[in-house]
Each structure stands twice: as structure tokens, then as C-alpha cells.
Short mmCIF file of C-alpha atoms and ligand atoms in Angstrom, two decimals:
data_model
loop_
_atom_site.label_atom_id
_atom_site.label_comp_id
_atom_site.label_asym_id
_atom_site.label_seq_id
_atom_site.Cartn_x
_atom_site.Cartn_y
_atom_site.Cartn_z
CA UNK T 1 139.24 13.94 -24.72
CA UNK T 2 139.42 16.32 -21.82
CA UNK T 3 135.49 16.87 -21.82
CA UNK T 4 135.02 12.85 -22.11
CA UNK T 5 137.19 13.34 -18.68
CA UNK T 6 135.23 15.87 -17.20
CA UNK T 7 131.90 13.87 -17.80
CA UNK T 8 133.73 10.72 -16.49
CA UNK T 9 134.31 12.77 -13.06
CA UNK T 10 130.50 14.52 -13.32
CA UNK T 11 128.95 10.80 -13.63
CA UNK T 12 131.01 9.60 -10.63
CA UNK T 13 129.98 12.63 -8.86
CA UNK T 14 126.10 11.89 -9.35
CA UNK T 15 126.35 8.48 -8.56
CA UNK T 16 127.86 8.60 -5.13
CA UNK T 17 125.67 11.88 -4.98
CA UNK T 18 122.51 9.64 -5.15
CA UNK T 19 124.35 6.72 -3.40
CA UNK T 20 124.98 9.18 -0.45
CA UNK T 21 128.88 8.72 -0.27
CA UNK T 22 131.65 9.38 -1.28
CA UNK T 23 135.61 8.11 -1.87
CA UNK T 24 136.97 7.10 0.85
CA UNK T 25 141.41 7.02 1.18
CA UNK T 26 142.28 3.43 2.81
CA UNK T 27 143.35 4.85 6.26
CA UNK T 28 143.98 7.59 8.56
CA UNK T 29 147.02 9.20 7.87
CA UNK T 30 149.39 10.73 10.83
CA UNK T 31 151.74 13.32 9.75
CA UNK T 32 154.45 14.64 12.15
CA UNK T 33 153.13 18.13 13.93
CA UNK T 34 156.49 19.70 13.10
CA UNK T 35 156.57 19.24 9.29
CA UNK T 36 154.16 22.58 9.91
CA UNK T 37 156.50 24.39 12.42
CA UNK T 38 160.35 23.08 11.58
CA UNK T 39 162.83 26.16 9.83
CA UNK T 40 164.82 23.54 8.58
CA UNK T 41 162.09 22.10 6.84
CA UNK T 42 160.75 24.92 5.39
CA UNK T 43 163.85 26.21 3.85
CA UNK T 44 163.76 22.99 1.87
CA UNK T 45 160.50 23.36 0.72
CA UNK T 46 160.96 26.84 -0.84
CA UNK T 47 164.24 25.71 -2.45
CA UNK T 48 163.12 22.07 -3.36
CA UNK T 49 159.39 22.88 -4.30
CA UNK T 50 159.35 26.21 -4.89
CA UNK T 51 162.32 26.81 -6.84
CA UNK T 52 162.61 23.82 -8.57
CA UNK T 53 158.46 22.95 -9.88
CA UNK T 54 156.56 25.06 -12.26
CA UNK T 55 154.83 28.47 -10.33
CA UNK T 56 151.54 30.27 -11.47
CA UNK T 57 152.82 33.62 -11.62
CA UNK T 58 150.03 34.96 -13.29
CA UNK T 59 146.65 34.47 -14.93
CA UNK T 60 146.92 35.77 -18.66
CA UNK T 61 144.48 38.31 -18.19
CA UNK T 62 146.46 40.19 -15.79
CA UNK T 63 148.84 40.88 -19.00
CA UNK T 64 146.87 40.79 -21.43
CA UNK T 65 149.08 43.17 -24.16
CA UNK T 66 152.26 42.79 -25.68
CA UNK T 67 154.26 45.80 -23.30
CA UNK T 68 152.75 44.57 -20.03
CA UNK T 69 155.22 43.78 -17.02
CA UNK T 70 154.44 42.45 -13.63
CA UNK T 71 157.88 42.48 -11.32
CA UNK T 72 157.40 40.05 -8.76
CA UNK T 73 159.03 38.80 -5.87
CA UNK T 74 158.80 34.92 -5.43
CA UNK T 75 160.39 33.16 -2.47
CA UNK T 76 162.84 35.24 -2.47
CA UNK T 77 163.54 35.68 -5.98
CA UNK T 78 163.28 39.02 -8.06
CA UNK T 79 161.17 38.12 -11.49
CA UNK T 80 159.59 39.89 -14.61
CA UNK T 81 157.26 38.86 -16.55
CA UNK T 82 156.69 40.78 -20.20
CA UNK T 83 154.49 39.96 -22.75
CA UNK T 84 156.14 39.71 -25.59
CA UNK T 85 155.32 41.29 -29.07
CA UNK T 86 154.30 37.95 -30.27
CA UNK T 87 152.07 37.68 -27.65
CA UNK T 88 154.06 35.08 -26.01
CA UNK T 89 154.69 35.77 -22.19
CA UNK T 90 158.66 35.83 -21.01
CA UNK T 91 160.04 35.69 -16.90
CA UNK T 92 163.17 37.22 -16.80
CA UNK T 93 165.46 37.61 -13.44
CA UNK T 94 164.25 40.88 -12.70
CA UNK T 95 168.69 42.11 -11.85
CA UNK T 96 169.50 44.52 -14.42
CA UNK T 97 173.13 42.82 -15.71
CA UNK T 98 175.51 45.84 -14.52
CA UNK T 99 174.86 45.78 -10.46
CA UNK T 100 171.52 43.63 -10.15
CA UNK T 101 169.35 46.48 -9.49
CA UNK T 102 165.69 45.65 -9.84
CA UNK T 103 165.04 47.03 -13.19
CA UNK T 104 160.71 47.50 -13.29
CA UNK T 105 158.71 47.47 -9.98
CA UNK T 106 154.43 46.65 -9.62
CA UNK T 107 153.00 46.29 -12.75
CA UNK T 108 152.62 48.73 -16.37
CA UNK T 109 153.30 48.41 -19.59
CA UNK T 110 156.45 49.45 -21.57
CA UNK T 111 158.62 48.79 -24.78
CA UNK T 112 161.66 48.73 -22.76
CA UNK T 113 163.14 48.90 -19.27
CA UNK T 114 165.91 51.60 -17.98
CA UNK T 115 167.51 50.76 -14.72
CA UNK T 116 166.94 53.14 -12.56
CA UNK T 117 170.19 53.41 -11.21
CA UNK T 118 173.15 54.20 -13.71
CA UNK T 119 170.40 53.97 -16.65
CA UNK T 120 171.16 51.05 -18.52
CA UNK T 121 168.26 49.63 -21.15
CA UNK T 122 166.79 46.39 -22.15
CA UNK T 123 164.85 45.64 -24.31
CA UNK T 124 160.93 43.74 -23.15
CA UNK T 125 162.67 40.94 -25.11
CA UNK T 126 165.53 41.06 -22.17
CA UNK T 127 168.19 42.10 -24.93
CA UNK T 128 171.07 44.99 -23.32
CA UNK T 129 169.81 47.72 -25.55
CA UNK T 130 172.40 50.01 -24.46
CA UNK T 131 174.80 50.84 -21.77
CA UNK T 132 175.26 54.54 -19.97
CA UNK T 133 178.17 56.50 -21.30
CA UNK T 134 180.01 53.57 -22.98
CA UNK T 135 183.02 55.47 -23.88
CA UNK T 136 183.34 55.34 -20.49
CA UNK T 137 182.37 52.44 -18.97
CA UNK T 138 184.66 50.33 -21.40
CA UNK T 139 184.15 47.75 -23.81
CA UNK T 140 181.79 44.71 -22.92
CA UNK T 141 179.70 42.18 -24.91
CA UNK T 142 176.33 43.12 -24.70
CA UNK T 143 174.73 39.93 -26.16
CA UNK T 144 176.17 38.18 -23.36
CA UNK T 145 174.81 40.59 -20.68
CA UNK T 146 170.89 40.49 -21.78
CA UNK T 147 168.38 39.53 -18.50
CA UNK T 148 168.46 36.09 -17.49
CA UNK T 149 165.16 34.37 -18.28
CA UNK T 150 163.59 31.30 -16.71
CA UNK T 151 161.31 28.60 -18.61
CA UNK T 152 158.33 29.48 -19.20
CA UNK T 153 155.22 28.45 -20.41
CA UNK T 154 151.37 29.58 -21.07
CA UNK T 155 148.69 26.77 -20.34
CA UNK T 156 144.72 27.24 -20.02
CA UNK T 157 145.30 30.68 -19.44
CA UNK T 158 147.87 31.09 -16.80
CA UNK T 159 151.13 31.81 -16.71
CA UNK T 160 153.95 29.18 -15.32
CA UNK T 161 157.31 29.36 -14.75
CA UNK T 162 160.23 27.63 -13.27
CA UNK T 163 162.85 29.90 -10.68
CA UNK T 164 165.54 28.03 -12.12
CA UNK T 165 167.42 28.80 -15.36
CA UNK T 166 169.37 25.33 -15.72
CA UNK T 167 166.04 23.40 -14.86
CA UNK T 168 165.78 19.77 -16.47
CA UNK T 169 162.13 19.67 -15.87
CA UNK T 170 159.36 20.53 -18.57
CA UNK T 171 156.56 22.59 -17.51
CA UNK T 172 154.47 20.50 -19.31
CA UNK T 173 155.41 17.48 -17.88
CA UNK T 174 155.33 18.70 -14.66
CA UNK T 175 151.48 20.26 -15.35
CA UNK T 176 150.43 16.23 -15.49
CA UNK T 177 148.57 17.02 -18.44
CA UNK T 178 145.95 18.44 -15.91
CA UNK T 179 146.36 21.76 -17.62
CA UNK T 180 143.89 20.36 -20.28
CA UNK T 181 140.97 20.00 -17.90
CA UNK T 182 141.80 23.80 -16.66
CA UNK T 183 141.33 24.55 -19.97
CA UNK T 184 137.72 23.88 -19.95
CA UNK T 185 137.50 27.53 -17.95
CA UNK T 186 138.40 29.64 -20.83
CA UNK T 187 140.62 31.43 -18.52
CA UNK T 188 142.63 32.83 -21.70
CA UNK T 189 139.59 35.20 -22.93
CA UNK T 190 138.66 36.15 -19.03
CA UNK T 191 139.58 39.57 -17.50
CA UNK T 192 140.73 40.18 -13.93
CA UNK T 193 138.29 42.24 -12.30
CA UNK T 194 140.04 42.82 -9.16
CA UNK T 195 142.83 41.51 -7.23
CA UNK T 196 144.38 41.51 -3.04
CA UNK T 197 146.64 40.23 -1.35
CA UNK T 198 146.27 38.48 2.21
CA UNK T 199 148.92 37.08 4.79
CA UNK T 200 148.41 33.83 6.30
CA UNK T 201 149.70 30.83 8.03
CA UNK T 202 152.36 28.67 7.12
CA UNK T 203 152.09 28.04 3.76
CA UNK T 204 150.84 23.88 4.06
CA UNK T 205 148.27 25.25 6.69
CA UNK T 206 147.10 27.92 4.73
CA UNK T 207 146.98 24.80 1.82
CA UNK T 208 145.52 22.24 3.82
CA UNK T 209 142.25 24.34 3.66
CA UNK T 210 142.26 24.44 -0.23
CA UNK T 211 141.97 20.58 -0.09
CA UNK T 212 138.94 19.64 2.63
CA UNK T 213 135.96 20.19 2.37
CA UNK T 214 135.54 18.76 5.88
CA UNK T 215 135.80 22.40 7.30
CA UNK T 216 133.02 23.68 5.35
CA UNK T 217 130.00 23.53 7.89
CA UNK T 218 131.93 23.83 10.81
CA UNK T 219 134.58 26.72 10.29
CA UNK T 220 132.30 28.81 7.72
CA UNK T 221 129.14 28.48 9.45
CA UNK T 222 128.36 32.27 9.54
CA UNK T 223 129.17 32.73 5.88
CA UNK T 224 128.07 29.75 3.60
CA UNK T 225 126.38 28.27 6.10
CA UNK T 226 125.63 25.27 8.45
CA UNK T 227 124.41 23.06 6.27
CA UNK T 228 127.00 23.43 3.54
CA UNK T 229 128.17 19.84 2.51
CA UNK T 230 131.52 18.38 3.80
CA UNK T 231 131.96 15.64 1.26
CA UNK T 232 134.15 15.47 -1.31
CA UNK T 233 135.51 13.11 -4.14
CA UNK T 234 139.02 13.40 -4.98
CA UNK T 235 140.81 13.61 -8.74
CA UNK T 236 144.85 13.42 -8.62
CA UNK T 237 146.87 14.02 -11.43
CA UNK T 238 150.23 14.07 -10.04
CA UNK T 239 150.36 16.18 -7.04
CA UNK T 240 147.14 18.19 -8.87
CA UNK T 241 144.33 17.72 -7.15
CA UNK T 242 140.57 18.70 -7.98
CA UNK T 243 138.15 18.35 -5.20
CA UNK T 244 134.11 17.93 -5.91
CA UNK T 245 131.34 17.32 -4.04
CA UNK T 246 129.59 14.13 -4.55
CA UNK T 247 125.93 15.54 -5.55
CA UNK T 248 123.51 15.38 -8.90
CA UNK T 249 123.03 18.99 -8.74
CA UNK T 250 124.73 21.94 -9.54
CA UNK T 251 124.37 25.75 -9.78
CA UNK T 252 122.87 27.18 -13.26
CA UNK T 253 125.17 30.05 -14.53
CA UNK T 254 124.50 33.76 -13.38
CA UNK T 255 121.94 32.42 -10.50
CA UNK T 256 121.32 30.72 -7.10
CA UNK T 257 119.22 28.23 -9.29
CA UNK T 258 120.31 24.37 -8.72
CA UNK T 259 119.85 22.17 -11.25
CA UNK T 260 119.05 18.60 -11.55
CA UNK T 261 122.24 16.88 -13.62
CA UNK T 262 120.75 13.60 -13.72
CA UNK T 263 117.77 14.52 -15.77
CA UNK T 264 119.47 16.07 -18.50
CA UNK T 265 120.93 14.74 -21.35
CA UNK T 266 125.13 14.60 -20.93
CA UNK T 267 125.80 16.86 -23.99
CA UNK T 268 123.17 19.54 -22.12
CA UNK T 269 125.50 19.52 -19.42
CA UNK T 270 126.66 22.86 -18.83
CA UNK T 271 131.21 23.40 -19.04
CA UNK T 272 130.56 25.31 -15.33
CA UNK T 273 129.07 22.15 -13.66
CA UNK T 274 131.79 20.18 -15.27
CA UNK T 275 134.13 22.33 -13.23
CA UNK T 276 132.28 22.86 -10.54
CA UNK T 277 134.57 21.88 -7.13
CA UNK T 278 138.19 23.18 -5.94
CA UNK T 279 140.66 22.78 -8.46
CA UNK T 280 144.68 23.25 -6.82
CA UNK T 281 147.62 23.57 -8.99
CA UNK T 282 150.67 21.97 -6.92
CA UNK T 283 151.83 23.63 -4.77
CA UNK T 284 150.45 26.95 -4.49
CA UNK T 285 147.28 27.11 -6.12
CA UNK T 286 143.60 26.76 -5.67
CA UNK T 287 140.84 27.78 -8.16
CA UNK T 288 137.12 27.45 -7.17
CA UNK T 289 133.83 29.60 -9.15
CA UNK T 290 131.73 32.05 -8.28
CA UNK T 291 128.59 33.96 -9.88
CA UNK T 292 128.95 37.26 -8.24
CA UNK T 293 128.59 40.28 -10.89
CA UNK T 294 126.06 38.96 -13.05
CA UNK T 295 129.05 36.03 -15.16
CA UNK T 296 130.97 33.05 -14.60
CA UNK T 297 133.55 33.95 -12.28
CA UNK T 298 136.19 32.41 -10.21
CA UNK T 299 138.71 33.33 -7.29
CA UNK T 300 142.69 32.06 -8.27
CA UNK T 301 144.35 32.00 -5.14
CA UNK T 302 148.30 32.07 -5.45
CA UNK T 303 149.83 31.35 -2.38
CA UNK T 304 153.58 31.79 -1.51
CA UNK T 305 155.59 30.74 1.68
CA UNK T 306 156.61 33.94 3.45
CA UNK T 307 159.58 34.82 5.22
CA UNK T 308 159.29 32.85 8.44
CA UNK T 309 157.96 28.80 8.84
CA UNK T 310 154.98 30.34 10.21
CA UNK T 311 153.86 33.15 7.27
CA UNK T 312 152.52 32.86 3.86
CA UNK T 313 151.25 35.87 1.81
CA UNK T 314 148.23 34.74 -1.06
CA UNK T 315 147.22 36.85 -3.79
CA UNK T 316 143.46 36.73 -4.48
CA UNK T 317 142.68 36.98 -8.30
CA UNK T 318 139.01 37.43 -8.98
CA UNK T 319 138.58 36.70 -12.38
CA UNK T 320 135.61 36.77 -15.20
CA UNK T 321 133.82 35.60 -18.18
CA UNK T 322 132.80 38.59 -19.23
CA UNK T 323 133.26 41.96 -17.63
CA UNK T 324 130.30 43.58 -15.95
CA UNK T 325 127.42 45.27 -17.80
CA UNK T 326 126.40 47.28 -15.59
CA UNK T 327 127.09 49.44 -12.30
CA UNK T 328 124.70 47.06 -10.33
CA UNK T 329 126.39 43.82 -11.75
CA UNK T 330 130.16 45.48 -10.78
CA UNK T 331 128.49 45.94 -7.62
CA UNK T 332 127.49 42.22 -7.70
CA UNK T 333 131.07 40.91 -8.41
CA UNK T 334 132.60 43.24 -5.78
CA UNK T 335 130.35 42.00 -2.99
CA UNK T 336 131.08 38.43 -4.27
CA UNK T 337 135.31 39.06 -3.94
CA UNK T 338 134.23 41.12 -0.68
CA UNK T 339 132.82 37.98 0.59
CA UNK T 340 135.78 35.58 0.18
CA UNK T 341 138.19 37.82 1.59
CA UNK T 342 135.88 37.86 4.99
CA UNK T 343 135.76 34.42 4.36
CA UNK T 344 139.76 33.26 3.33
CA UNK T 345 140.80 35.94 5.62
CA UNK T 346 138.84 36.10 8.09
CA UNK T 347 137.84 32.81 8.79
CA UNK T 348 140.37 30.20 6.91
CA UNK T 349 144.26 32.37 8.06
CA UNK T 350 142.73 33.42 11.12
CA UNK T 351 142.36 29.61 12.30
CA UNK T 352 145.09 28.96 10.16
CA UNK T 353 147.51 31.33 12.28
CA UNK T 354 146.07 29.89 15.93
CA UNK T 355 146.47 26.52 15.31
CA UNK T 356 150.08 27.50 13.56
CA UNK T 357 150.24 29.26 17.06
CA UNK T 358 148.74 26.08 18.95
CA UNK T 359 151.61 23.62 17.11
CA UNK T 360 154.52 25.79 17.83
CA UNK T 361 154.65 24.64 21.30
CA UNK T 362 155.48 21.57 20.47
CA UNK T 363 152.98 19.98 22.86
CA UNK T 364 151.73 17.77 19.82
CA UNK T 365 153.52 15.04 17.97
CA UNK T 366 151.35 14.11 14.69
CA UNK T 367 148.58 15.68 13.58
CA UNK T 368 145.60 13.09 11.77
CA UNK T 369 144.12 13.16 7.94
CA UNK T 370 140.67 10.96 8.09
CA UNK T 371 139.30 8.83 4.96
CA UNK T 372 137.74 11.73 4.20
CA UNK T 373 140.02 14.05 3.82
CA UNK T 374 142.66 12.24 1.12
CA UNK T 375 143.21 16.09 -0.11
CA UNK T 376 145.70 16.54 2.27
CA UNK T 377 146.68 12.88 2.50
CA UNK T 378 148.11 13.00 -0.93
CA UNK T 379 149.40 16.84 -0.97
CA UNK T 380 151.85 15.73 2.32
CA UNK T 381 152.89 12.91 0.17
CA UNK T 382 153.96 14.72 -2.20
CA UNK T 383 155.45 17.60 -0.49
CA UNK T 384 157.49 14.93 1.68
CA UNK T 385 158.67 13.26 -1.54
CA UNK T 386 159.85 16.33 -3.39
CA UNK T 387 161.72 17.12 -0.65
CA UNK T 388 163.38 14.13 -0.87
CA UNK T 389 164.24 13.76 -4.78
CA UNK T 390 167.34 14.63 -6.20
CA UNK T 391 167.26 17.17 -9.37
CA UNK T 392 168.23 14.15 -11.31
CA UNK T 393 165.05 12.29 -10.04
CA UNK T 394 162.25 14.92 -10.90
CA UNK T 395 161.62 14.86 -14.45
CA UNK T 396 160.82 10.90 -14.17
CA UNK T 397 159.28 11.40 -10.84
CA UNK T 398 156.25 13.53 -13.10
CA UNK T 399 156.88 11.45 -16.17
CA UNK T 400 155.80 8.31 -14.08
CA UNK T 401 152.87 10.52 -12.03
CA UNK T 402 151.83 11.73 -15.87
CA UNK T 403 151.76 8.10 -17.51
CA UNK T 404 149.78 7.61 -14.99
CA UNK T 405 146.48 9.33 -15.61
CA UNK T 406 143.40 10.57 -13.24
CA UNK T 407 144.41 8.96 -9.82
CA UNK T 408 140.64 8.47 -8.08
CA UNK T 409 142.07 6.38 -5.19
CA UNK T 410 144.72 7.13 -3.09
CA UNK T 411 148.21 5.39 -4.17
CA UNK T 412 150.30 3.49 -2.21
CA UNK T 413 152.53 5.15 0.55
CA UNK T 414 156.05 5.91 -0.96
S1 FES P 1 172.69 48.53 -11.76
FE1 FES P 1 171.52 48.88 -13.51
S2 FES P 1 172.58 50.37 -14.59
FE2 FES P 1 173.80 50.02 -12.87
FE1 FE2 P 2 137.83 27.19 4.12
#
């Protein structure tokens, strides 16, 4: 069903490829410059977007054992993830129950967790193993003081959770059922090959270049090139958007070699052209391939609002079919992640931060989203309505946006 999907996209794709255009939103959208620049505004995206909607806290193969941790810290929140002996993945609080110490820092991989300050344990299922000097301490129930754990869920190989223990919205339903076309990656049997992290922009500015191709050419001139396309089709489900470039070729695996989609039969078509494009994972996610090392790979960019309106922080996952065979291939897949951080960094935050720079004065009153660029279009409409809606309001709001289906034109204004 998803692959009948996928092909439904890939045919579009080659038609307007051939037809020389591409899907066009209905009008020019203006959005108000200060939705990028207001506190206010900001402090109610990180507490009604980011701590109320599933986050991708991790791909799978970051943990890939039962025993391994990653202790995060997500707008603002302290979390800790643990594979679980049944291979299922858990987010706790990361507090430890006595003070709220952080009980595990960075990453590892342990059968339980002591808190490092008066040396209480848990267990890596979050059970209160045991308490310091008890006879002591005096008499407390210990089932009721085990870590607190968010929902969580693992889909096509990444790992989602909500920051909110009393959340009335399903990951799943939340996800769109756009989790089943991310699927098609194989991201569960991948490994991470490396990972960094990079500051940025506000977090919608940093965004914003996730979802247009429009920039391509222009801004990354001296590193894909000048005559890089700047079309793409758009694919909403939900807030989810994958972006594609309307063409009948794409890149064979493990080369530079272009193939002609079009003359092959559908069920030749290789998975990687069926994914080919920018898939983003509301709000803070953006997945796109790359052949660097000698295998499929692809960069998962997880990007968090920082501590001011004007700073994000995005951790770069470079991540891989198979790992590398040889020293020549690592070599390969190094110079590949090497080459989107000069890229992301270098070229994406740096414009990212002067035009953040450039709005803050306040000099500008709407900033414009063309035809062309319905990416953005629909990722402000969302953003703007999430804000809005009531806890009692989201579940249907993604019920309605899942019944849905595959959006390929833009939807009405709300
Ligand atoms: S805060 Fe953890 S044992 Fe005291
Ligand atoms: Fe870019």
C-alpha cells in the first residue's frame, strides 16, 4: 500500500518532469515578519508544539542494544531514553525521584542507573531499585517513586516521543500514517556512522530551508552547484511534508550515475528513487539521501528551538545502509557528512542567522511564500494553528489531517 503510494508520487514526479513544471500553491502567501523574531511567540511554540506533538529523539540505530541510554535535553526538558530488554525503547524524565538530580548524562549503556548524588538506583526499566541507607532515610513506597516516563513509540526506525506524561494524543495518530512511507528507508537495520551538532537561527528559519528548494541554485552555488534545480512538488500528510523534484531521472545507488525512470518498467524501480527528495517530520525534522561511503546513506537533521527566539541547535545524524567496507569507502562517507556540514552550516544558518539579524529590526512587516514554495506555506499554517488549539482540540485536529490522506494541493486557509 505504501509502495503503491510511493509510485503514485514517482509517476507524478516524471510527468511534470517531462511536462517541465511543477505544483503550483494557489497564491502568494504573506506571513507577519515577527512570527520569526516575537519572545512571546516563541515560548508558545516550544510549549504548544514542542511539548505537546510527538519529537524524534533518536534514530534506532543510535541505540541499537537493550542497556543503551541517551540523556537528552529537549526544550528545556531533562529525558532518557533506554532500550529496554525487550528491545522496546522507553523516555523517562531524566530527575532521579529523591531531589531531581539528572540521573545518566551523554550516551552508554548500562543495566541500571545510580544517582550520582545521594546514590539512589533504578532500574533501565525506571523501577526505584533501592534507596541509600534506608534505615535512615525512613519508610517510603518505592513503586510509587520509579522515573516518570513519557509515551513513546518506535516507527520506521526512529524513535518518538511526547514531553508530556498526561498527553491525550497518540503518536501514531499524530505520525499521519506518514511513518509508513519512512519506512520504505529501512532505517531500523541502518547504523549511525557519525553524528554533530550545529547552532542556528531561529528554529522556523533554520526550517524554512528544509522545505524550498527555491534556494538551491542561488544560496549553494559553490557547493552543489549553479545549475542545481529549484523545483519541487509537494506531498502533505498532516503537517509532514516530503519535497521532490519534478524530474524522470534519478541517481543509481552507490554512484553519480542518473538514470532514466521512464524507461524502466515500475517494479524495476529502485526503493532509493522512490525516496528520493526532502522528507520533514513536523516540526523538527528533515531527512534527505546521500551516497557518500560507498551505500545508501542519508543525513537526519533534528532540530530544536534554543534558548533565545533567535537560536536553534540541530543535531546532524549521518546514517547508513550498510557500514563501510573499507578505509577508502569510510573516507567516502566522511567527506560526504564533511560536505553538508560546510553546506547546512556554513551556508543554510549562516544566512539563516543574518536575515534573523536583518528581521530583528523590525524594519519589515510580512515576509512572502511564492507558488512555488507551498513548503513553507503549509508548515506556517500549521505552526500558527497549533498554537492556537486547545489540548482538547489536538487529537481530532490529526485525526481529521490523517483521514485525510496525501494532501498534493495546498488546503484551504484555516
Ligand atoms: S537526588 Fe538522587 S539520590 Fe538524591
Ligand atoms: Fe539549503
Amino acid at each position: 500500500m505504501a509502495r503503491e503510494e510511493l509510485l503514485e508520487m514517482t509517476r507524478s514526479l516524471i510527468a511534470h518532469g517531462r511536462a517541465g513544471t511543477m505544483e503550483l500553491a494557489d497564491e502568494v502567501v504573506r506571513i507577519p515578519a515577527s512570527t520569526y523574531t516575537d519572545p512571546e511567540l516563541f515560548e508558545l511554540e516550544k510549549a504548544r508544539i514542542f511539548r505537546r506533538l510527538p519529537l524524534m529523539l533518536a534514530p534506532s540505530c543510535e541505540l541499537p542494544e537493550p542497556g543503551c541510554y541517551k540523556a537528552m535535553e529537549v526544550v528545556g526538558v531533562p529525558v532518557l531514553l533506554v532500550r529496554q530488554r525487550d528491545g522496546s525503547m522507553a523516555a523517562f524524565l531524566n530527575m532521579c525521584s529523591h531531589r531531581g538530580n539528572p540521573l545518566a548524562q551523554g550516551t552508554g549503556k548500562a543495566s541500571r542507573f545510580t544517582c550520582g548524588y545521594h546514590g539512589w538506583t533504578f532500574g533501565a526499566d525506571g523501577g526505584l531499585l533501592g534507596i541509600a541507607a534506608p534505615q535512615d532515610f525512613g519508610v517510603v513506597d518505592k513503586a510509587a517513586l520509579c522515573l516518570k516516563r513519557f509515551p513513546c513509540a518506535e516507527r520506521a526506525g526512529l524513535v518518538f516521543a511526547i514531553l508530556d506524561q498526561g498527553s491525550t494524543l497518540s503518536i501514531d495518530d499524530a505520525l499521519c500514517g506518514y511513518d509508513r512511507l519512512l519506512d520504505h528507508f529501512g532505517f531500523r537495520d541502518w547504523i549511525l556512522f557519525e553524528q554533530r551538532t550545529l547552532t542556528g537561527p531561529n528554529w522556523k528559519t533554520a526550517y524554512d530551508g528544509y522545505l524550498d528548494f527555491y534556494h538551491l541554485p542561488v544560496l549553494h552555488a559553490a557547493t552543489f552547484g549553479s545549475d542545481f534545480f529549484n523545483r519541487a512538488n509537494y506531498f502533505a500528510w498532516g503537517p509532514h511534508q516530503r519535497l521532490a523534484n519534478p524530474s524522470q531521472h534519478a541517481q543509481r545507488t552507490g554512484s553519480n550515475e542518473r538514470i532514466d525512470l521512464s524507461a524502466m518498467d515500475e517494479a524495476d524501480w529502485p526503493v532509493d528513487a522512490l525516496m528520493q527528495g526532502v522528507w520533514t517530520i513536523f516540526p523538527h525534522v528533515s531527512i534527505a539521501s546521500f551516497y557518500g561511503g560507498g551505500a545508501r546513506g542519508a543525513m537526519i537533521s533534528q532540530l530544536f528551538p534554543g534558548r533565545t527566539v533567535g537560536e536553534s541547535v540541530t543535531t546532524q545524524f549521518y546514517v547508513m545502509e550498510r557500514a563501510p567496507q573499507s578505509d577508502a569507502e569510510r573516507q567516502g562517507a566522511h567527506d560526504q557528512f564533511a560536505f553538508l556540514e560546510t553546506v547546512v552550516a556554513g551556508e543554510d544558518y549562516a544566512t539563516g542567522k543574518r536575515q534573523h539579524d536583518a528581521l530583528m529590526s523590525g524594519q519589515m512587516a510580512h515576509v512572502l511564500f511564492g507558488r512555488n514554495e507551498r513548503g513553507g506555506q503549509v508548515f506556517h499554517q500549521w505552526v500558527d494553528r497549533l498554537v492556537r488549539a486547545s489540548d482538547a482540540e489536538l487529537p481530532a485536529l490529526f485525526r481529521a489531517a490523517a483521514a485525510s490522506g496525501r494532501q498534493d494541493a495546498i488546503p484551504a486557509a484555516a
